[in-house]
Amino acid sequence: MKENKKIFHSLFLPLVVLGIIISTFGIFLFFLGQSIEYGEGFEIVGIRFVFAGIATMSLGFFAQYYRKIRNSLLVFIYFLKNINKNNNSYR
């Protein structure tokens, strides 16, 4: 039987793992800030780390599916141009 191996982009797995690590550290900082008396700074930094981790994971998924995203955007732009031409021809 032939095996179907998923081929990943070279940046996909490192960026996803790094995003998970950054988000986990951000969640830890957020809860640390809630547990101490003057921890508002930790909460703010924790939230920023969580958003940075999500952005890093999104960048990894974008690197993985770049061709599909680009092709669908090209098809969308093609349809927009044709709709514009069709609307102008009726005037």
Tab-separated table of C-alpha atoms in Angstrom:
chain	number	residue	atom	x	y	z
A	1	MET	CA	0.000	0.000	0.000
A	2	LYS	CA	1.246	3.483	-0.855
A	3	GLU	CA	1.681	5.876	2.039
A	4	ASN	CA	0.305	9.402	1.770
A	5	LYS	CA	2.816	11.641	3.475
A	6	LYS	CA	1.854	15.233	4.080
A	7	ILE	CA	4.520	17.569	2.762
A	8	PHE	CA	4.891	20.619	4.976
A	9	HIS	CA	6.476	23.926	4.124
A	10	SER	CA	9.832	24.278	5.858
A	11	LEU	CA	8.547	27.122	8.062
A	12	PHE	CA	5.194	25.594	9.009
A	13	LEU	CA	6.092	23.327	11.927
A	14	PRO	CA	8.697	25.627	13.557
A	15	LEU	CA	6.325	28.605	13.465
A	16	VAL	CA	3.390	26.621	14.840
A	17	VAL	CA	5.487	25.152	17.666
A	18	LEU	CA	6.975	28.558	18.467
A	19	GLY	CA	3.488	30.091	18.483
A	20	ILE	CA	2.264	27.441	20.927
A	21	ILE	CA	5.245	28.078	23.225
A	22	ILE	CA	4.759	31.867	23.118
A	23	SER	CA	1.009	31.554	23.767
A	24	THR	CA	1.574	29.182	26.680
A	25	PHE	CA	4.082	31.592	28.220
A	26	GLY	CA	1.596	34.438	27.735
A	27	ILE	CA	-1.158	32.490	29.485
A	28	PHE	CA	1.251	31.749	32.342
A	29	LEU	CA	2.110	35.456	32.660
A	30	PHE	CA	-1.564	36.417	32.571
A	31	PHE	CA	-2.457	34.060	35.419
A	32	LEU	CA	0.652	35.126	37.346
A	33	GLY	CA	-0.486	38.731	37.045
A	34	GLN	CA	-3.913	37.820	38.394
A	35	SER	CA	-2.473	35.923	41.349
A	36	ILE	CA	-0.204	38.675	42.704
A	37	GLU	CA	-1.372	41.966	44.146
A	38	TYR	CA	0.155	44.460	41.705
A	39	GLY	CA	0.261	42.270	38.631
A	40	GLU	CA	-1.428	44.452	36.026
A	41	GLY	CA	1.820	44.653	34.078
A	42	PHE	CA	2.094	40.880	33.937
A	43	GLU	CA	-1.486	40.661	32.666
A	44	ILE	CA	-0.814	43.185	29.893
A	45	VAL	CA	2.405	41.470	28.838
A	46	GLY	CA	0.674	38.079	28.979
A	47	ILE	CA	-2.114	39.233	26.686
A	48	ARG	CA	0.459	40.635	24.265
A	49	PHE	CA	2.342	37.341	24.278
A	50	VAL	CA	-0.865	35.426	23.560
A	51	PHE	CA	-1.620	37.669	20.578
A	52	ALA	CA	1.988	37.341	19.371
A	53	GLY	CA	1.724	33.548	19.585
A	54	ILE	CA	-1.516	33.561	17.612
A	55	ALA	CA	0.093	35.808	14.985
A	56	THR	CA	3.095	33.477	14.756
A	57	MET	CA	0.872	30.432	14.274
A	58	SER	CA	-1.130	32.322	11.651
A	59	LEU	CA	2.084	33.119	9.811
A	60	GLY	CA	2.976	29.426	9.832
A	61	PHE	CA	-0.405	28.455	8.397
A	62	PHE	CA	-0.091	31.226	5.809
A	63	ALA	CA	3.314	29.820	4.771
A	64	GLN	CA	1.809	26.336	4.475
A	65	TYR	CA	-1.228	27.323	2.428
A	66	TYR	CA	0.253	30.274	0.503
A	67	ARG	CA	-0.331	28.757	-2.942
A	68	LYS	CA	-3.972	27.963	-2.237
A	69	ILE	CA	-4.569	31.451	-0.814
A	70	ARG	CA	-2.843	33.080	-3.779
A	71	ASN	CA	-4.771	31.022	-6.326
A	72	SER	CA	-8.118	31.746	-4.697
A	73	LEU	CA	-7.308	35.460	-4.566
A	74	LEU	CA	-6.352	35.410	-8.249
A	75	VAL	CA	-9.639	33.722	-9.127
A	76	PHE	CA	-11.517	36.260	-6.990
A	77	ILE	CA	-9.744	39.183	-8.692
A	78	TYR	CA	-10.475	37.653	-12.115
A	79	PHE	CA	-14.180	37.451	-11.294
A	80	LEU	CA	-14.194	41.013	-9.972
A	81	LYS	CA	-12.636	42.296	-13.180
A	82	ASN	CA	-15.151	40.392	-15.294
A	83	ILE	CA	-18.083	41.640	-13.245
A	84	ASN	CA	-16.826	45.179	-13.717
A	85	LYS	CA	-16.543	44.660	-17.498
A	86	ASN	CA	-20.024	43.149	-17.674
A	87	ASN	CA	-21.538	46.022	-15.719
A	88	ASN	CA	-19.906	48.582	-18.029
A	89	SER	CA	-21.162	46.841	-21.176
A	90	TYR	CA	-24.803	47.241	-20.122
A	91	ARG	CA	-24.539	51.013	-19.766
